[in-house]
Short mmCIF file of N, CA and C in Angstrom, two decimals:
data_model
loop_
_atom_site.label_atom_id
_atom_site.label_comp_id
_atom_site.label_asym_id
_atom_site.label_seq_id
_atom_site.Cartn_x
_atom_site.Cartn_y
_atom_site.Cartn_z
N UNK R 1 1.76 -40.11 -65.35
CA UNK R 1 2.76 -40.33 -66.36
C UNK R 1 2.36 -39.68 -67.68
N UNK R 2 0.93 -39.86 -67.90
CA UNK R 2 0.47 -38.76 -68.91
C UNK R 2 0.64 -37.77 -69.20
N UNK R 3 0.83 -36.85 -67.84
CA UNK R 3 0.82 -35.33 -67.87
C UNK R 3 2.35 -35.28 -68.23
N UNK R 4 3.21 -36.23 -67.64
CA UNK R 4 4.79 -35.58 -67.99
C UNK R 4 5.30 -35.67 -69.48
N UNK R 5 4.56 -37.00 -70.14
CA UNK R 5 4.74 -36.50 -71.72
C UNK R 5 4.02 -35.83 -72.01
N UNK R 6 3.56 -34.68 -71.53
CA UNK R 6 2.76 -34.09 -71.92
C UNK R 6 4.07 -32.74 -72.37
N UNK R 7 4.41 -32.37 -71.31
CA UNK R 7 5.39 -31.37 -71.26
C UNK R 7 7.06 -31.68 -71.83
N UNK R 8 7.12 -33.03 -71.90
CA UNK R 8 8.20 -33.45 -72.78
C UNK R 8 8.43 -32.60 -74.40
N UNK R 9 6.79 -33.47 -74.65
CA UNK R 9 6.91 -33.25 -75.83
C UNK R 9 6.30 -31.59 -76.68
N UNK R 10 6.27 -31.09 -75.23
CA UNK R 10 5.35 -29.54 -75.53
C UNK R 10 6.16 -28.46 -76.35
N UNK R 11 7.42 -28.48 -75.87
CA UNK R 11 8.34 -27.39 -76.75
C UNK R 11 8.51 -27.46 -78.16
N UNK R 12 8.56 -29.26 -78.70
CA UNK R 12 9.06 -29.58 -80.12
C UNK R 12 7.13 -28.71 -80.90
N UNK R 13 6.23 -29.62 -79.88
CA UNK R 13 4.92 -29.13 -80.59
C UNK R 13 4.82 -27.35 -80.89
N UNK R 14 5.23 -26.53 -79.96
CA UNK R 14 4.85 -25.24 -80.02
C UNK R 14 5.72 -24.86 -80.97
N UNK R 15 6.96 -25.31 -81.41
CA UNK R 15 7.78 -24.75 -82.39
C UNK R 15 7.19 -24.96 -83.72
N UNK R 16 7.02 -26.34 -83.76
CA UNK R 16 6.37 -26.78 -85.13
C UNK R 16 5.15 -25.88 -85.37
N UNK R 17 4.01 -25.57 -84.13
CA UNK R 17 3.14 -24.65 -84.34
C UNK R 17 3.47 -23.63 -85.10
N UNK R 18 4.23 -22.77 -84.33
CA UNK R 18 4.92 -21.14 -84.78
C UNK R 18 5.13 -21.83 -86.76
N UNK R 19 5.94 -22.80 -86.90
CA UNK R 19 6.49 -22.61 -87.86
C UNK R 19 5.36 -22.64 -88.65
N UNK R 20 4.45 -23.39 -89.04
CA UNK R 20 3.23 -23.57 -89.55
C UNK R 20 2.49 -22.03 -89.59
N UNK R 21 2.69 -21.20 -88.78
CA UNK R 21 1.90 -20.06 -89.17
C UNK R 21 2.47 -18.94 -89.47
N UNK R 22 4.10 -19.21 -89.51
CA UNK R 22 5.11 -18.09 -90.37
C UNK R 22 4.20 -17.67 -91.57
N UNK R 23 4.22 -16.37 -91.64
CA UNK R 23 3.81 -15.90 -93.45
C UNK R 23 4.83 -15.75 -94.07
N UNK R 24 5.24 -16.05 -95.42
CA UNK R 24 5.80 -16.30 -96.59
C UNK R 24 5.94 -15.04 -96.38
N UNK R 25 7.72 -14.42 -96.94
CA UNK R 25 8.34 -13.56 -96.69
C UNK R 25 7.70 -12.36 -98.24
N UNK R 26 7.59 -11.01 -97.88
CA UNK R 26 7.28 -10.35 -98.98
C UNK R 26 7.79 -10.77 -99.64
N UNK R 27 7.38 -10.46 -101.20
CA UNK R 27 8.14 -10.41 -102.61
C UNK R 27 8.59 -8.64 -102.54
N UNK R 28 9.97 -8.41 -103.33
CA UNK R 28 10.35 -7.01 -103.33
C UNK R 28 9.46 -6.47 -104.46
N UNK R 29 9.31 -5.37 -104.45
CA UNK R 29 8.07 -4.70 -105.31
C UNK R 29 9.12 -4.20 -106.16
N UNK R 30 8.79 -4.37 -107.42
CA UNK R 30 9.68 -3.43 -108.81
C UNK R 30 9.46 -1.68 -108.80
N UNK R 31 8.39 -1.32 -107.36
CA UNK R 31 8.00 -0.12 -107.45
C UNK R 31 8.81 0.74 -106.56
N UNK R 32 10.00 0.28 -105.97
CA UNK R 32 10.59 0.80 -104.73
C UNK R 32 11.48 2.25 -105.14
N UNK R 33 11.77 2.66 -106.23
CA UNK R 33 11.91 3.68 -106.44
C UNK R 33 10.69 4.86 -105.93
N UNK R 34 9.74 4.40 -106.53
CA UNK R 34 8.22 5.57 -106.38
C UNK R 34 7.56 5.55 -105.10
N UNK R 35 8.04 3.96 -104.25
CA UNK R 35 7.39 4.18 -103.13
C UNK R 35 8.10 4.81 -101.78
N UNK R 36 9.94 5.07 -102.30
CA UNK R 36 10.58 5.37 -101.44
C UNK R 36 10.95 7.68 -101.95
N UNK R 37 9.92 7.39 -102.80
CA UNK R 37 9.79 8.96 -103.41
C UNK R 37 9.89 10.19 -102.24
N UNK R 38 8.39 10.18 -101.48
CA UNK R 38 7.69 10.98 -100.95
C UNK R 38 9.29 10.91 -99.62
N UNK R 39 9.48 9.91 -99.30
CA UNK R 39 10.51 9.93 -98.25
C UNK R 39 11.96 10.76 -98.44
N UNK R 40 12.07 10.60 -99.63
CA UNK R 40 13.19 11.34 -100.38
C UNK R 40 13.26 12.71 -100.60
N UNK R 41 11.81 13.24 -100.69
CA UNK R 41 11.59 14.36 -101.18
C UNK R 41 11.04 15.24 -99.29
N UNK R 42 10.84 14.88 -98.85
CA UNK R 42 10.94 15.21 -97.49
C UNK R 42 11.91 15.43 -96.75
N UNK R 43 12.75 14.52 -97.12
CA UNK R 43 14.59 14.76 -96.47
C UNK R 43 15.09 15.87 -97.41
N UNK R 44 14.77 16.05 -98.15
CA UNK R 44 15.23 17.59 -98.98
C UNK R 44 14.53 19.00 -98.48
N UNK R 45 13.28 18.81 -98.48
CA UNK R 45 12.37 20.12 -98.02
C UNK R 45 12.97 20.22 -96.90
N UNK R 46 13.23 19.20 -95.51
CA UNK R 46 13.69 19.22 -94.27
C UNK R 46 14.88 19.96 -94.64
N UNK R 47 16.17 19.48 -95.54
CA UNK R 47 17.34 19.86 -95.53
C UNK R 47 17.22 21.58 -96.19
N UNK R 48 16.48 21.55 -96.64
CA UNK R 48 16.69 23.04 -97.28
C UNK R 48 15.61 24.22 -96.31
N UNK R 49 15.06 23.76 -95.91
CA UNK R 49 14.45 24.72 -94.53
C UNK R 49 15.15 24.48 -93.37
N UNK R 50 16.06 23.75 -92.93
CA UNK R 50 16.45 23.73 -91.94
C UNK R 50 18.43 24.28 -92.15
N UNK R 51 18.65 24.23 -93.13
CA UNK R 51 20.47 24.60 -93.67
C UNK R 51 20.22 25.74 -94.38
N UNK R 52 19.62 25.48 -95.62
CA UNK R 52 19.71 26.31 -97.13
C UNK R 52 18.93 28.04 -96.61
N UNK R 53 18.35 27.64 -96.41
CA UNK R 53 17.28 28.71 -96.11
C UNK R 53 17.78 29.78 -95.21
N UNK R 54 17.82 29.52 -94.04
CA UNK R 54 18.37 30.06 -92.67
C UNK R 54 19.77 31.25 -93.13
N UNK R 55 20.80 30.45 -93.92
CA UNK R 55 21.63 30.63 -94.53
C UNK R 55 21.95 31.55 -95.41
N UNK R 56 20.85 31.89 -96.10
CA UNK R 56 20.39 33.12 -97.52
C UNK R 56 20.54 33.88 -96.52
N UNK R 57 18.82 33.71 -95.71
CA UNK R 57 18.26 34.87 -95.38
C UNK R 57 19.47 35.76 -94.62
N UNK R 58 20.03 35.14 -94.03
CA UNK R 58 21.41 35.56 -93.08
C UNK R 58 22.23 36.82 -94.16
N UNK R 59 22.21 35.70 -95.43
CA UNK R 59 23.21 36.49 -95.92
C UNK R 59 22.55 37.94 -96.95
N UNK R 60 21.24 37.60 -97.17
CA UNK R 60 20.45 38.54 -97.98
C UNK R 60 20.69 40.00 -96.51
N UNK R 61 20.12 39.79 -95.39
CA UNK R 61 19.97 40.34 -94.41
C UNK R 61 22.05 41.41 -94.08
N UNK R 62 22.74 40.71 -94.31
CA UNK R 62 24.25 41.17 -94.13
C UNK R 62 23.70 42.42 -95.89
N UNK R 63 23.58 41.64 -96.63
CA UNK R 63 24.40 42.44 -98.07
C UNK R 63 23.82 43.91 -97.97
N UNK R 64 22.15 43.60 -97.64
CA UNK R 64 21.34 44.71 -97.05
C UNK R 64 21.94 46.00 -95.69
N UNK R 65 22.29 45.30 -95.11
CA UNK R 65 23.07 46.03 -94.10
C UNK R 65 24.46 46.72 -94.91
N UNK R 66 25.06 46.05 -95.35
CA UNK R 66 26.13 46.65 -96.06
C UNK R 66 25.82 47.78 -97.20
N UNK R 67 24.81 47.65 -97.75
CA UNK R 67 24.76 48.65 -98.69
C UNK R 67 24.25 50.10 -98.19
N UNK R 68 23.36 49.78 -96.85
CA UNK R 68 22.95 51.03 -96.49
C UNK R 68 23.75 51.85 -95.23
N UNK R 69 25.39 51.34 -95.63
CA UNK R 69 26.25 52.05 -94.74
C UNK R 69 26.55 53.40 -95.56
N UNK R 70 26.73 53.81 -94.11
CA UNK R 70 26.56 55.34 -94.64
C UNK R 70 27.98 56.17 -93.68
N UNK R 71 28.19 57.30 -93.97
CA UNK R 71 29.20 57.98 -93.35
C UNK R 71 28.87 57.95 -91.48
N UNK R 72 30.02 57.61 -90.64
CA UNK R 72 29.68 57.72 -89.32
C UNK R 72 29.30 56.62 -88.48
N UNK R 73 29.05 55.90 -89.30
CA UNK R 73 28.49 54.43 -88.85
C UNK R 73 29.81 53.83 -88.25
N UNK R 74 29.62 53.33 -87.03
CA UNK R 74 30.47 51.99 -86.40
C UNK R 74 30.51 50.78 -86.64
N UNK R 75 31.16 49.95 -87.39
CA UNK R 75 30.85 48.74 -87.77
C UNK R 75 32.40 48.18 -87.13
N UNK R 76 32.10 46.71 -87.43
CA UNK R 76 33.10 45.37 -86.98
C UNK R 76 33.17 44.53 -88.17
N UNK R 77 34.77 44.61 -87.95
CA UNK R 77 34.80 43.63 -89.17
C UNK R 77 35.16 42.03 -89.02
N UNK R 78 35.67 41.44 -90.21
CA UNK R 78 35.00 39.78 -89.83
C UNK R 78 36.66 39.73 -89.24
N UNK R 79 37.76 40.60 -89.13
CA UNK R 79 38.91 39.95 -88.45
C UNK R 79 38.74 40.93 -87.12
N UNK R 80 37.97 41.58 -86.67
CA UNK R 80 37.49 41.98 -85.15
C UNK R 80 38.02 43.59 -85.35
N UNK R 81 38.05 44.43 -86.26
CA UNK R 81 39.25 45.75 -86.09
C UNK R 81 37.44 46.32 -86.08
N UNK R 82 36.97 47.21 -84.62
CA UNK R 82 36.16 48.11 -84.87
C UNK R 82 36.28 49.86 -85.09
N UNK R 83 35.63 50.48 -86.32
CA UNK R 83 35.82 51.67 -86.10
C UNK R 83 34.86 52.23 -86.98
N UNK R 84 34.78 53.90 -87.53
CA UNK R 84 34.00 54.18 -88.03
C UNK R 84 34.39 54.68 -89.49
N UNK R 85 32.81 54.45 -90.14
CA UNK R 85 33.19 54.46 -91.51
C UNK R 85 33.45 56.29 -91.84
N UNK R 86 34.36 56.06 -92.87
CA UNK R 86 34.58 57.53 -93.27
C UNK R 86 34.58 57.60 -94.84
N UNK R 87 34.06 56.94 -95.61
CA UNK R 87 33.84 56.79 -96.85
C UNK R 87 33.78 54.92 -97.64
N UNK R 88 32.72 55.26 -98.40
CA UNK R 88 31.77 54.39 -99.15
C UNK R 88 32.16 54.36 -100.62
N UNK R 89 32.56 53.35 -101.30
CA UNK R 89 32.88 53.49 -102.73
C UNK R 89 32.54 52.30 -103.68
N UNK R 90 31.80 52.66 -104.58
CA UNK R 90 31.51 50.61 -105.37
C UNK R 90 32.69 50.85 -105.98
N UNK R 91 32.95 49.25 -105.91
CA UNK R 91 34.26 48.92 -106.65
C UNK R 91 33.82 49.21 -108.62
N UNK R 92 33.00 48.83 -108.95
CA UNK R 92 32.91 48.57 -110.45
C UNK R 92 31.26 47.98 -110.13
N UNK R 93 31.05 48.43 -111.46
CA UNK R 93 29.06 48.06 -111.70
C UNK R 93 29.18 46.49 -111.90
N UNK R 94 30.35 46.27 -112.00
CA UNK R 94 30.16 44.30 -112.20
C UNK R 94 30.18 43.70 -111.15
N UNK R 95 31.00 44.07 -109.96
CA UNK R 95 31.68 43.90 -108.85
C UNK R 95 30.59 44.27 -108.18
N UNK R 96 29.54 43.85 -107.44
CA UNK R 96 29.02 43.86 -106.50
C UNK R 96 29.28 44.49 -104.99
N UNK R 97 30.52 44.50 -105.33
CA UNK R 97 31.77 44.81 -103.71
C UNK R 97 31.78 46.37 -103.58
N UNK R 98 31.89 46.45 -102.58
CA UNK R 98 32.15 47.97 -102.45
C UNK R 98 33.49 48.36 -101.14
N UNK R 99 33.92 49.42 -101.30
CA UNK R 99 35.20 49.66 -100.80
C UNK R 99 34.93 50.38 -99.74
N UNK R 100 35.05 50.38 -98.68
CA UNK R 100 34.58 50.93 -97.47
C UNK R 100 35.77 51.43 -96.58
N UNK R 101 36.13 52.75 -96.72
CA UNK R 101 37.05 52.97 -95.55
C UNK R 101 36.55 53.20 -94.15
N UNK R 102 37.53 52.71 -92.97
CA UNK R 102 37.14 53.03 -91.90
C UNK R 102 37.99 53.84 -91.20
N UNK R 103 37.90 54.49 -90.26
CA UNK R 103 38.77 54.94 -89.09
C UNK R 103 38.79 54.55 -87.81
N UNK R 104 40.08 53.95 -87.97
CA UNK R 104 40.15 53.07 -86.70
C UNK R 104 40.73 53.62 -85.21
N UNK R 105 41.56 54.92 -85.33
CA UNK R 105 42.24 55.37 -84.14
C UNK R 105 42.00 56.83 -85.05
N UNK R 106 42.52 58.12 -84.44
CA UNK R 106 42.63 59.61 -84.78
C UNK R 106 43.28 59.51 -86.41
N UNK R 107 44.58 58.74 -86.69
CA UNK R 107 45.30 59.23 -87.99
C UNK R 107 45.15 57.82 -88.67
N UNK R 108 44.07 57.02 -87.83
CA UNK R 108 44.74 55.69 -88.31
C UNK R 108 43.26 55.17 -89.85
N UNK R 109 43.40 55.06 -90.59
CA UNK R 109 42.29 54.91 -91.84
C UNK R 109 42.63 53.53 -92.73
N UNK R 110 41.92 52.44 -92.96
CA UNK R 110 42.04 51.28 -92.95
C UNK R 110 41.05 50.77 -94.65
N UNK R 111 41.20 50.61 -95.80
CA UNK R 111 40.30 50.90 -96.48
C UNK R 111 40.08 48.78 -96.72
N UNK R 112 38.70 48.49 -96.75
CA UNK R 112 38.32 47.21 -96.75
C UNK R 112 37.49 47.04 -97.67
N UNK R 113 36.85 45.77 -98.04
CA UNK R 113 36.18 45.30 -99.29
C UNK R 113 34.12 45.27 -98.57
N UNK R 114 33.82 45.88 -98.69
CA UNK R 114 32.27 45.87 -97.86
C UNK R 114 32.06 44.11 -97.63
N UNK R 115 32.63 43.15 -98.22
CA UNK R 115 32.07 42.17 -98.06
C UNK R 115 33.09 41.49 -96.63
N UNK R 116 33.68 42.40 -95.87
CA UNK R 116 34.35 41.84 -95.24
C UNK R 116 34.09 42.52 -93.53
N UNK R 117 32.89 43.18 -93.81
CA UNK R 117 31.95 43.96 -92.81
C UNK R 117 31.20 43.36 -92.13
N UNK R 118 31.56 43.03 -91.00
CA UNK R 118 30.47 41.69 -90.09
C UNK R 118 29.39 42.59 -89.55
N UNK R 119 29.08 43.47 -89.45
CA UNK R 119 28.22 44.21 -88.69
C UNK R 119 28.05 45.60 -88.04
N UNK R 120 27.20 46.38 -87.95
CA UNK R 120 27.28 47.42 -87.20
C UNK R 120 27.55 47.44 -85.85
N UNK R 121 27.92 48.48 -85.08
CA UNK R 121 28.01 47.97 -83.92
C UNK R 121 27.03 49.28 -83.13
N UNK R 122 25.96 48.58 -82.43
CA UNK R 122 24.96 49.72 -81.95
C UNK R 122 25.50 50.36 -80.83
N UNK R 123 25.01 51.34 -81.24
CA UNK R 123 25.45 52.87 -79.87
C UNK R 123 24.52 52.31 -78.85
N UNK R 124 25.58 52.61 -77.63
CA UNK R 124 24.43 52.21 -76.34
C UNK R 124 23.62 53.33 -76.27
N UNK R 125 23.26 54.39 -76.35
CA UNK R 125 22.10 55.23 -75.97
C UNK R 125 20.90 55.20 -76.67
N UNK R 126 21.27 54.69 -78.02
CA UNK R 126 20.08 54.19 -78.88
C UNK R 126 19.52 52.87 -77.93
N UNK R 127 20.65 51.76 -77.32
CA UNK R 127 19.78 50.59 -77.23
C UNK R 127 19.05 51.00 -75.46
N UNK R 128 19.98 51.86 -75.16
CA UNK R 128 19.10 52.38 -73.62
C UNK R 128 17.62 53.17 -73.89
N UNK R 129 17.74 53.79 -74.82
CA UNK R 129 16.31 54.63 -75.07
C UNK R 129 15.36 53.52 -75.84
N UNK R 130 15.70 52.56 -76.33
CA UNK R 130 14.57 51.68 -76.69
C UNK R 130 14.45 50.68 -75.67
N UNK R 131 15.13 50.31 -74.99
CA UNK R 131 14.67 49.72 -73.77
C UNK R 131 14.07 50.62 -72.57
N UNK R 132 14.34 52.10 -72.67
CA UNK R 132 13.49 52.73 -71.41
C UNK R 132 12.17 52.72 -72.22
N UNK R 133 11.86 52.95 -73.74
CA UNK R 133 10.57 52.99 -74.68
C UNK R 133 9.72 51.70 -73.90
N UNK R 134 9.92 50.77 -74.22
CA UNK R 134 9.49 49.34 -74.10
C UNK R 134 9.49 49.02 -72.45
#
């Protein structure tokens, strides 16, 4: 009969235990600005090497390409019309832009803003002779 109050009364005892050795809940620190710093400033370095960055270089890498178009070149533009360039013109020394005509068919000549130049488009015998190189 011993042993069964034993287990009667075992659940109320183990609770009261637990409660007895709860630790007293932190106090909030007045420092939570400075200690939530380093976390803050990590989600930025992350955000700007992983968005910001990627992003330039992309576009430093295009403006570069655009400026060193030259007569003859095949390029694509950002609404898909491919053909070749047949004259190069800066708009104005303020204007960054430059005026790029292309030729798109025999009579057909199309004049565009260089910033609207998605890319060259490589000759296959160039990319066959660097792949027979390699």
């Amino acid at each position: 009969m011993n042993d069964l109050s034993l287990w009667v009364h075992f659940p109320w005892e183990f609770t009261t235990l637990f409660a007895q050795q709860q630790a007293q809940p932190e106090q909030p620190n007045g420092n939570w600005f400075l200690s939530s710093l380093p976390l803050m400033l990590m989600i930025v370095f992350a955000y700007y090497m992983l968005l910001i960055r990627p992003q330039q270089q992309q576009e430093n890498r295009r403006k570069s390409m655009i400026e060193s178009l030259k007569k003859n070149d095949r390029v694509i533009t950002k609404g898909g019309i491919i053909g070749v360039v047949t004259g190069v013109r800066q708009l104005s020394e303020k204007s960054k832009d430059s005026e790029i005509t292309i030729r798109t068919h025999e009579d057909t000549k199309i004049t565009i803003l260089g910033s609207m130049i998605e890319g060259k488009m490589v000759e296959e015998k160039a990319t066959k002779e660097k792949a027979v190189k390699e």
